[in-house]
Coordinates of C-alpha atoms in Angstrom, one line a residue:
M1 CA -8.3 15.7 32.3
Q2 CA -7.1 12.1 30.5
E3 CA -3.5 11.3 30.9
L4 CA -1.4 11.9 27.6
A5 CA 0.3 9.0 26.8
M6 CA 2.7 10.9 24.2
R7 CA 3.1 14.7 22.9
L8 CA 5.5 15.9 20.6
E9 CA 6.2 19.3 20.4
S10 CA 7.8 21.8 17.7
I11 CA 9.4 18.7 16.1
V12 CA 11.7 19.6 13.0
K13 CA 13.2 16.9 10.6
T14 CA 14.7 17.8 7.5
F15 CA 16.6 15.8 4.9
P16 CA 18.7 17.1 1.7
G17 CA 16.8 19.5 -0.1
V18 CA 13.7 18.5 2.0
I19 CA 11.8 20.1 5.1
A20 CA 10.1 16.4 6.0
L21 CA 8.6 18.2 9.2
E22 CA 8.5 21.6 10.3
N23 CA 7.6 22.5 13.8
M24 CA 5.2 19.5 14.3
N25 CA 2.9 18.8 17.3
F26 CA 0.9 16.2 18.5
E27 CA -0.6 14.3 21.1
L28 CA -1.4 11.6 22.1
K29 CA -4.5 10.5 24.9
A30 CA -3.8 7.3 27.0
G31 CA -6.3 4.8 25.5
E32 CA -7.5 6.1 22.4
I33 CA -7.1 5.3 19.1
H34 CA -6.1 8.4 17.1
A35 CA -5.8 8.8 13.7
I36 CA -3.3 10.3 11.8
C37 CA -4.2 11.1 7.9
G38 CA -3.0 13.6 5.2
E39 CA -1.3 13.1 1.3
N40 CA 1.5 11.2 0.4
G41 CA 4.9 13.1 1.3
A42 CA 2.8 15.0 4.1
G43 CA 5.2 13.7 6.7
K44 CA 3.1 10.8 8.4
S45 CA 5.6 8.3 8.3
T46 CA 8.5 10.3 8.8
L47 CA 6.9 11.7 12.3
M48 CA 6.4 8.1 13.4
K49 CA 10.0 7.4 12.4
V50 CA 11.2 10.2 14.8
V51 CA 8.7 8.8 17.4
S52 CA 10.1 5.1 17.1
G53 CA 13.8 6.3 16.9
V54 CA 14.8 5.5 13.1
Y55 CA 15.2 9.2 12.3
E56 CA 16.8 11.5 14.9
P57 CA 14.7 15.0 15.1
D58 CA 16.8 18.2 14.2
T59 CA 15.0 20.0 17.3
G60 CA 11.8 19.7 19.3
K61 CA 10.6 17.4 22.3
I62 CA 9.2 14.0 22.7
F63 CA 7.5 13.4 26.0
L64 CA 6.0 10.1 26.7
F65 CA 3.4 9.7 29.8
G66 CA 4.6 13.4 30.9
K67 CA 8.5 12.6 30.8
E68 CA 10.7 14.2 28.6
V69 CA 13.0 11.7 26.7
T70 CA 15.3 11.1 24.0
I71 CA 14.7 8.1 21.9
K72 CA 18.2 6.7 20.4
G73 CA 17.3 4.5 18.3
P74 CA 14.4 1.5 17.2
L75 CA 15.6 -0.7 20.5
D76 CA 15.5 2.3 22.7
A77 CA 11.8 3.0 22.0
L78 CA 10.6 0.0 22.2
S79 CA 12.4 -0.5 25.8
K80 CA 10.4 2.8 26.3
G81 CA 7.4 1.2 25.5
V82 CA 6.6 2.7 22.1
G83 CA 6.2 0.0 18.8
I84 CA 5.4 0.5 15.3
I85 CA 4.3 -2.4 12.9
Y86 CA 4.6 -0.9 9.3
Q87 CA 2.8 -1.7 6.3
E88 CA 5.5 -4.0 4.7
T89 CA 6.4 -6.4 7.9
S90 CA 10.0 -7.0 8.9
L91 CA 9.8 -10.6 10.0
F92 CA 12.3 -13.2 8.8
E93 CA 10.5 -15.6 6.3
A94 CA 12.7 -18.8 7.3
M95 CA 12.4 -18.6 10.8
T96 CA 9.7 -19.7 12.9
V97 CA 7.0 -17.4 14.8
L98 CA 8.6 -17.7 18.3
E99 CA 12.4 -17.1 16.5
N100 CA 10.9 -13.9 15.4
L101 CA 9.4 -12.7 18.7
F102 CA 12.5 -12.9 20.6
L103 CA 15.3 -12.0 17.8
G104 CA 18.4 -10.8 19.1
R105 CA 17.1 -10.8 22.9
E106 CA 16.1 -14.4 23.3
I107 CA 15.5 -15.6 26.9
V108 CA 18.1 -18.1 28.0
K109 CA 19.3 -20.1 30.8
K110 CA 22.1 -22.0 32.7
A111 CA 22.9 -25.7 31.9
G112 CA 25.8 -26.1 33.7
P113 CA 29.1 -23.7 32.5
F114 CA 26.6 -23.0 29.5
S115 CA 23.7 -20.7 28.6
I116 CA 21.2 -22.3 26.5
L117 CA 17.7 -21.0 25.0
D118 CA 14.8 -21.4 27.3
Y119 CA 12.1 -22.2 24.9
K120 CA 9.6 -23.2 27.5
A121 CA 9.9 -19.5 29.1
M122 CA 9.8 -18.3 25.6
A123 CA 6.6 -20.0 24.7
A124 CA 5.0 -19.4 27.9
Q125 CA 5.5 -15.3 27.3
V126 CA 4.1 -16.6 23.8
E127 CA 1.1 -17.8 24.6
E128 CA -0.2 -15.6 27.1
I129 CA 0.3 -12.6 24.4
F130 CA -1.4 -14.8 21.8
K131 CA -4.0 -15.3 24.6
T132 CA -4.7 -11.6 24.9
L133 CA -4.8 -11.6 21.1
G134 CA -7.2 -14.0 20.4
M135 CA -4.4 -15.9 18.6
T136 CA -4.7 -19.6 17.4
L137 CA -1.1 -19.6 15.9
S138 CA 1.5 -22.1 16.6
P139 CA 4.4 -20.3 17.8
D140 CA 6.5 -22.9 15.9
E141 CA 5.4 -22.0 12.2
K142 CA 7.7 -20.8 9.9
I143 CA 6.7 -17.0 8.5
K144 CA 6.5 -17.7 4.7
H145 CA 3.7 -20.2 5.4
L146 CA 1.5 -17.2 7.1
G147 CA -0.7 -15.1 5.3
M148 CA -0.6 -11.2 5.3
A149 CA -3.0 -10.9 8.0
Q150 CA -1.1 -13.6 10.2
K151 CA 2.0 -12.2 9.5
Q152 CA 0.5 -8.3 10.8
M153 CA -0.6 -10.1 14.0
V154 CA 2.5 -11.2 14.6
E155 CA 4.2 -8.0 13.9
I156 CA 1.6 -6.7 16.8
A157 CA 2.8 -10.0 19.6
K158 CA 6.6 -8.6 19.1
A159 CA 5.3 -5.2 20.0
L160 CA 3.8 -6.6 23.1
T161 CA 6.6 -8.4 24.0
F162 CA 8.6 -5.3 24.9
K163 CA 5.2 -4.8 27.0
S164 CA 4.7 -1.8 24.4
R165 CA 1.8 1.1 25.8
I166 CA 2.0 2.7 22.4
L167 CA 1.3 1.1 19.5
I168 CA 2.1 2.6 16.1
L169 CA -0.1 1.3 13.3
D170 CA 1.2 2.2 9.5
E171 CA -1.4 1.3 6.8
P172 CA -2.0 -2.1 8.6
T173 CA -4.8 -3.1 6.5
A174 CA -3.3 -2.1 3.0
S175 CA -2.9 -5.9 2.1
L176 CA -5.8 -7.3 4.1
T177 CA -9.2 -8.9 2.8
Q178 CA -12.4 -7.1 4.6
Q179 CA -12.8 -10.1 7.0
E180 CA -9.3 -9.6 7.8
V181 CA -9.4 -6.0 8.7
D182 CA -12.6 -6.7 10.7
S183 CA -10.6 -9.2 12.8
L184 CA -7.7 -7.0 13.3
F185 CA -9.9 -3.7 14.2
N186 CA -11.7 -6.3 17.2
V187 CA -8.0 -6.9 18.4
I188 CA -6.9 -2.9 18.1
R189 CA -10.3 -2.5 20.0
D190 CA -9.3 -4.7 22.6
L191 CA -6.2 -3.3 23.0
R192 CA -7.5 0.2 23.8
S193 CA -9.5 -1.6 26.3
K194 CA -6.6 -2.6 28.0
G195 CA -5.1 0.5 28.0
V196 CA -2.8 0.7 24.8
S197 CA -2.7 3.9 23.6
I198 CA -2.9 3.1 19.4
V199 CA -1.5 5.9 16.8
Y200 CA -3.3 4.7 13.3
I201 CA -1.8 6.2 10.2
S202 CA -4.5 5.3 7.3
H203 CA -5.3 6.8 3.6
R204 CA -8.9 5.3 3.9
L205 CA -11.0 7.3 5.4
E206 CA -13.5 4.9 6.0
E207 CA -11.9 3.0 8.3
I208 CA -10.9 5.7 10.2
F209 CA -14.5 6.6 10.9
T210 CA -15.5 3.2 11.8
L211 CA -12.2 2.4 14.5
C212 CA -10.9 6.2 15.7
D213 CA -11.5 8.1 18.2
R214 CA -9.4 11.3 17.0
V215 CA -8.0 12.3 13.9
T216 CA -5.1 14.5 13.3
V217 CA -4.7 16.2 9.8
I218 CA -1.0 17.2 8.6
R219 CA 0.2 18.7 5.5
D220 CA 3.2 19.6 3.8
G221 CA 5.2 18.9 7.0
R222 CA 3.1 20.6 9.6
Y223 CA 0.0 20.2 12.1
I224 CA -3.1 21.3 10.6
S225 CA -6.0 20.1 12.8
T226 CA -7.2 17.5 15.3
R227 CA -10.7 16.7 15.2
E228 CA -12.8 14.0 17.1
V229 CA -13.9 11.9 14.5
S230 CA -17.7 11.6 15.8
K231 CA -18.1 15.6 15.1
T232 CA -16.2 15.8 11.6
N233 CA -16.9 14.2 7.9
K234 CA -15.1 13.1 5.1
D235 CA -15.2 16.4 3.3
E236 CA -13.8 18.5 6.2
L237 CA -10.9 15.9 6.5
V238 CA -10.2 16.2 2.8
A239 CA -10.0 19.7 2.8
D240 CA -7.6 20.1 5.6
M241 CA -5.5 17.4 3.8
V242 CA -5.3 19.0 0.5
G243 CA -5.9 22.6 1.5
R244 CA -9.2 22.9 -0.7
S245 CA -12.4 21.1 -1.4
M246 CA -12.6 18.3 -3.6
D247 CA -15.7 17.9 -5.7
N248 CA -14.7 15.3 -8.2
Y249 CA -12.7 12.2 -7.0
Y250 CA -13.3 10.4 -10.0
P251 CA -12.4 13.1 -13.1
K252 CA -13.2 10.6 -16.0
T253 CA -13.1 12.0 -19.6
N254 CA -15.8 10.8 -21.6
V255 CA -14.2 9.5 -24.9
E256 CA -15.0 8.0 -28.3
I257 CA -14.4 4.2 -27.7
G258 CA -12.7 2.7 -30.8
G259 CA -12.3 -0.6 -32.4
E260 CA -11.3 -3.8 -30.6
L261 CA -7.6 -3.9 -29.6
L262 CA -7.2 -7.5 -27.4
S263 CA -9.8 -10.3 -28.0
V264 CA -9.1 -13.1 -25.1
K265 CA -11.5 -17.0 -25.7
G266 CA -11.5 -19.9 -24.1
L267 CA -8.2 -19.0 -22.0
N268 CA -6.9 -21.4 -19.4
C269 CA -4.4 -21.6 -16.9
K270 CA -4.0 -24.5 -14.4
E271 CA -5.6 -24.3 -11.6
L272 CA -5.9 -20.3 -11.7
L273 CA -7.9 -19.5 -14.9
H274 CA -10.7 -21.5 -16.4
N275 CA -12.7 -20.5 -19.7
I276 CA -11.7 -16.5 -19.6
D277 CA -13.6 -14.5 -22.5
F278 CA -13.4 -10.9 -22.7
N279 CA -12.7 -8.1 -24.9
V280 CA -11.3 -4.5 -24.9
R281 CA -11.5 -1.8 -27.1
K282 CA -8.7 1.2 -27.9
G283 CA -9.4 4.1 -25.6
E284 CA -11.0 2.2 -23.0
I285 CA -10.9 2.0 -19.5
L286 CA -12.1 -1.7 -18.7
G287 CA -12.0 -3.0 -15.1
F288 CA -11.4 -6.1 -13.2
A289 CA -13.9 -6.6 -9.6
G290 CA -14.2 -9.2 -7.1
L291 CA -12.7 -10.5 -4.2
A292 CA -9.3 -11.1 -3.1
G293 CA -8.2 -14.5 -5.2
S294 CA -10.7 -14.6 -7.4
G295 CA -8.4 -14.3 -10.4
R296 CA -7.9 -10.9 -11.3
T297 CA -4.0 -10.8 -11.1
E298 CA -3.6 -14.1 -12.4
L299 CA -5.4 -12.7 -15.6
A300 CA -3.1 -9.6 -16.3
Q301 CA 0.0 -12.1 -15.0
A302 CA -1.1 -14.3 -17.6
L303 CA -1.9 -11.4 -20.6
C304 CA 1.7 -10.4 -19.8
G305 CA 3.6 -13.4 -20.1
F306 CA 4.4 -14.2 -16.2
T307 CA 2.3 -17.2 -15.9
P308 CA 2.3 -20.0 -18.9
I309 CA -1.3 -20.1 -20.3
E310 CA -2.7 -24.0 -21.0
S311 CA -5.0 -22.6 -23.5
G312 CA -7.0 -20.3 -25.2
D313 CA -6.7 -17.7 -28.4
I314 CA -5.1 -14.2 -27.5
R315 CA -5.6 -11.4 -30.4
L316 CA -3.8 -8.2 -30.4
E317 CA -5.0 -5.8 -33.0
G318 CA -6.3 -8.7 -34.7
K319 CA -3.4 -11.3 -34.8
N320 CA -2.8 -14.2 -33.1
V321 CA -0.4 -13.6 -30.1
R322 CA 1.3 -16.1 -27.5
L323 CA 3.3 -13.9 -24.8
T324 CA 5.7 -16.0 -23.1
S325 CA 7.6 -14.0 -21.2
Y326 CA 7.4 -10.0 -20.0
K327 CA 10.2 -8.9 -22.3
Q328 CA 7.5 -10.2 -25.5
A329 CA 4.6 -8.3 -23.6
M330 CA 6.3 -4.9 -23.6
Q331 CA 7.6 -5.4 -27.2
N332 CA 4.0 -5.9 -28.4
G333 CA 2.8 -3.2 -26.2
L334 CA 1.2 -4.4 -22.8
V335 CA 2.7 -3.0 -19.7
Y336 CA 1.9 -4.2 -16.4
V337 CA 2.0 -2.3 -13.1
S338 CA 1.7 -4.3 -9.8
E339 CA -0.2 -4.7 -7.4
D340 CA 2.9 -5.1 -4.9
R341 CA 5.1 -1.9 -5.9
G342 CA 7.8 -2.8 -3.2
K343 CA 8.9 -6.1 -4.8
Y344 CA 7.7 -5.9 -8.4
G345 CA 7.2 -2.1 -9.1
V346 CA 10.6 -0.2 -8.0
I347 CA 13.8 -0.6 -6.6
L348 CA 14.0 1.4 -3.6
R349 CA 17.4 2.1 -3.5
M350 CA 18.0 3.7 -6.7
S351 CA 16.9 7.3 -8.0
V352 CA 13.5 7.7 -9.3
K353 CA 15.2 8.6 -12.9
D354 CA 16.8 5.1 -13.0
N355 CA 13.6 3.7 -12.0
I356 CA 11.8 5.2 -14.8
V357 CA 14.3 4.8 -17.4
M358 CA 15.1 1.1 -16.5
P359 CA 12.9 -1.0 -18.7
Q360 CA 14.3 1.1 -22.1
L361 CA 17.7 1.3 -21.6
D362 CA 18.2 -0.1 -24.9
K363 CA 16.2 2.8 -26.4
I364 CA 18.2 5.7 -24.9
S365 CA 21.8 4.0 -25.2
R366 CA 24.3 3.7 -28.1
L367 CA 27.0 1.0 -28.2
G368 CA 26.5 0.6 -24.7
V369 CA 26.5 4.3 -23.5
I370 CA 22.9 5.5 -22.2
N371 CA 22.6 8.8 -23.7
T372 CA 22.5 11.0 -20.2
I373 CA 20.6 14.0 -21.7
E374 CA 17.8 11.7 -22.8
E375 CA 17.7 9.8 -19.8
Y376 CA 16.9 13.0 -17.8
A377 CA 14.4 14.2 -20.0
V378 CA 12.3 11.1 -19.7
A379 CA 12.6 10.8 -16.0
E380 CA 11.9 14.8 -15.8
K381 CA 8.9 14.4 -18.3
M382 CA 7.4 11.8 -16.4
R383 CA 8.1 13.3 -12.9
N384 CA 6.2 16.6 -13.7
E385 CA 3.2 14.8 -15.7
V386 CA 2.4 12.2 -12.8
G387 CA 3.7 15.0 -10.3
I388 CA 6.3 13.0 -8.2
K389 CA 7.1 14.9 -5.0
A390 CA 10.6 14.9 -5.0
P391 CA 13.4 17.6 -5.3
N392 CA 14.9 15.8 -8.6
T393 CA 14.8 12.8 -10.2
N394 CA 18.2 11.5 -8.6
F395 CA 16.3 11.6 -5.3
P396 CA 16.0 7.8 -3.9
V397 CA 13.1 6.0 -4.1
N398 CA 13.2 4.6 -0.7
N399 CA 13.0 8.1 0.6
L400 CA 9.5 9.1 -1.0
S401 CA 6.4 8.3 0.6
G402 CA 4.7 5.0 -0.3
G403 CA 2.1 7.1 -2.7
N404 CA 5.1 8.6 -4.3
Q405 CA 6.7 5.4 -4.9
Q406 CA 3.6 4.3 -6.6
K407 CA 3.5 7.3 -8.9
V408 CA 7.2 6.1 -9.9
S409 CA 5.9 2.6 -10.5
V410 CA 3.2 4.0 -12.8
S411 CA 5.5 6.6 -14.3
K412 CA 7.6 3.5 -15.7
A413 CA 4.7 2.0 -17.4
L414 CA 3.6 5.2 -18.7
A415 CA 7.1 5.9 -20.2
L416 CA 7.3 2.9 -22.3
N417 CA 4.0 4.6 -24.5
P418 CA 1.9 1.1 -24.5
K419 CA -0.8 0.1 -26.3
L420 CA -2.7 -1.5 -23.2
L421 CA -1.7 -0.5 -19.9
L422 CA -2.5 -3.2 -16.9
L423 CA -2.9 -1.5 -13.6
D424 CA -3.1 -3.8 -11.0
E425 CA -4.8 -1.5 -7.4
P426 CA -3.2 1.6 -9.0
T427 CA -3.9 3.9 -5.9
R428 CA -3.3 1.4 -3.4
G429 CA -1.6 2.9 -0.4
V430 CA -2.3 6.4 -1.9
D431 CA -3.9 9.6 -0.2
V432 CA -7.4 10.8 -1.8
N433 CA -5.5 13.8 -3.7
A434 CA -2.9 11.5 -5.4
K435 CA -5.8 9.4 -6.1
A436 CA -7.7 11.7 -8.0
E437 CA -4.4 13.1 -9.6
I438 CA -3.9 9.4 -10.9
H439 CA -7.3 9.3 -11.7
R440 CA -6.9 12.3 -13.9
I441 CA -3.8 10.9 -15.8
I442 CA -5.6 7.6 -16.3
S443 CA -8.5 9.4 -17.7
N444 CA -5.7 11.9 -19.8
M445 CA -4.2 8.7 -21.3
A446 CA -7.4 7.0 -22.4
A447 CA -8.2 10.3 -24.3
S448 CA -4.8 10.1 -26.1
G449 CA -5.9 6.5 -27.1
L450 CA -4.4 4.6 -24.6
T451 CA -6.1 1.0 -23.7
I452 CA -6.5 0.7 -19.9
M453 CA -7.5 -2.3 -18.2
M454 CA -7.7 -1.5 -14.3
I455 CA -8.2 -3.7 -11.3
S456 CA -9.5 -2.4 -8.2
S457 CA -10.9 -4.2 -4.7
E458 CA -12.0 -0.4 -4.7
L459 CA -15.6 -0.3 -6.2
P460 CA -16.1 3.2 -6.4
E461 CA -13.1 3.2 -7.9
L462 CA -14.0 1.3 -10.9
I463 CA -17.7 2.8 -11.2
G464 CA -16.3 6.4 -11.4
M465 CA -13.6 5.6 -13.5
C466 CA -14.4 2.3 -15.7
D467 CA -16.4 2.0 -19.3
R468 CA -17.3 -1.4 -18.5
I469 CA -16.6 -3.8 -15.4
Y470 CA -15.9 -7.6 -15.5
V471 CA -16.4 -9.5 -12.7
M472 CA -14.2 -12.1 -11.8
K473 CA -14.9 -15.1 -9.3
D474 CA -12.8 -18.7 -8.6
G475 CA -10.9 -18.0 -11.7
T476 CA -13.8 -17.3 -13.9
I477 CA -15.8 -14.7 -15.5
A478 CA -18.7 -14.4 -13.8
G479 CA -20.4 -10.8 -14.9
S480 CA -20.2 -8.1 -16.8
F481 CA -21.8 -4.6 -16.7
N482 CA -21.7 -1.8 -19.3
R483 CA -21.6 1.8 -17.8
S484 CA -25.2 2.5 -17.6
E485 CA -25.6 -1.0 -15.6
F486 CA -23.3 0.1 -12.7
S487 CA -24.3 -0.5 -9.3
Q488 CA -22.1 -1.5 -6.5
E489 CA -24.6 -3.8 -4.7
E490 CA -25.1 -5.6 -8.0
I491 CA -21.2 -5.8 -8.8
L492 CA -20.9 -7.2 -5.1
H493 CA -23.8 -9.5 -5.8
V494 CA -22.1 -11.4 -8.7
A495 CA -18.7 -11.3 -6.9
L496 CA -20.5 -13.5 -4.1
A497 CA -22.3 -15.6 -5.7
T498 CA -21.8 -19.3 -6.3
V499 CA -20.3 -20.2 -9.9
A500 CA -22.6 -22.5 -11.6

């Protein structure tokens, strides 16, 4: 029988008003890649924070390689061979790779009566670990100069400096390109071959089927099932995750498209966007496809006043507009939901209510005093409509799952009653059931007359939800498709083609 690297037995963890984990069980075999999946709020991240020492369980037992242990904190977990890499990296941007890897436990040597940093010894360890991971990065490079994929690799290297035998990866591919994902998978497989046991948390079911050996599903803080990946399928996993089968991932409502809402001609932004022409009609869901760096986010940000426009004609409801700030954009009915909710979508330490009403405090205040009844009504209405899983609207956003944080970000935008809602990767980091809920909300908003521009890296999502799709490449519009012409292969062909 294969040795167990980790066994969790009857783990219980509660927060005020919330049972996050209820008699949770989990087993990780030595040298396997074991996926954990479930809806947002199912308890995946909480479970891993218990294992990594961030949270102390109320009751239950943790066994590592056959021995019962008590994990007293993150450093204690690392000392016991358990490393975790979160979706959002925890590196210090102004410091070098080497300094981050040994922060707080630097190697020192004696120099007479003094102790000084032994950079040579640290560099030797880094070189050995980088060789294991196939990394060519300079240890002296500052973190702020690295891309997201390189930062992820530094986090993995940091865990290996502790000689981690168990590695937990929490949504590691959320901000990576497909090429970077493929490289990361090769590293993970290589670590497995060297005996490292890996817990892989992801909403992307296709990655689980590509990479993992077994998959455990949890729902509402409870253990549901464990299956061998080779003996299951997407429908079985989704049914376990949501407690029922899901027949319609993209519940698009057919609506009558109205007249032109926004027209853009000859739009140029220095080195970012070149001669952009497009239009969007009332009630339409207009998709923007393209590879990472193609200019989709830059276009949305230019329309909303974040990025200066050098030239071009923008007409909103037939009138020329030039929006030089986001405040102006909101006043004209353009509202943007960022792809990076942690930086631009929500303020994590504030409550659900405070995040939702923040952009419209002037509307619910009189003489500088907030109307708390109206404030509560707005937040509660959006919590119910969008389906935010929180005990109440005073609940801190940083205690919500990533998907529910995304719902707060979307709610904040919808509460402004926009004319044009610009959604940048609206379902990134969101589970399949929450995706369907957000898709339903988007369809309902379009049916009520709201116009939506949707940027997504998931072509099935755009094809399932949009009325038309523009394809961008290198800051230009490379092609467009009506709904009757949608084809994943054709759209990808245009996105990859050389622009004349």
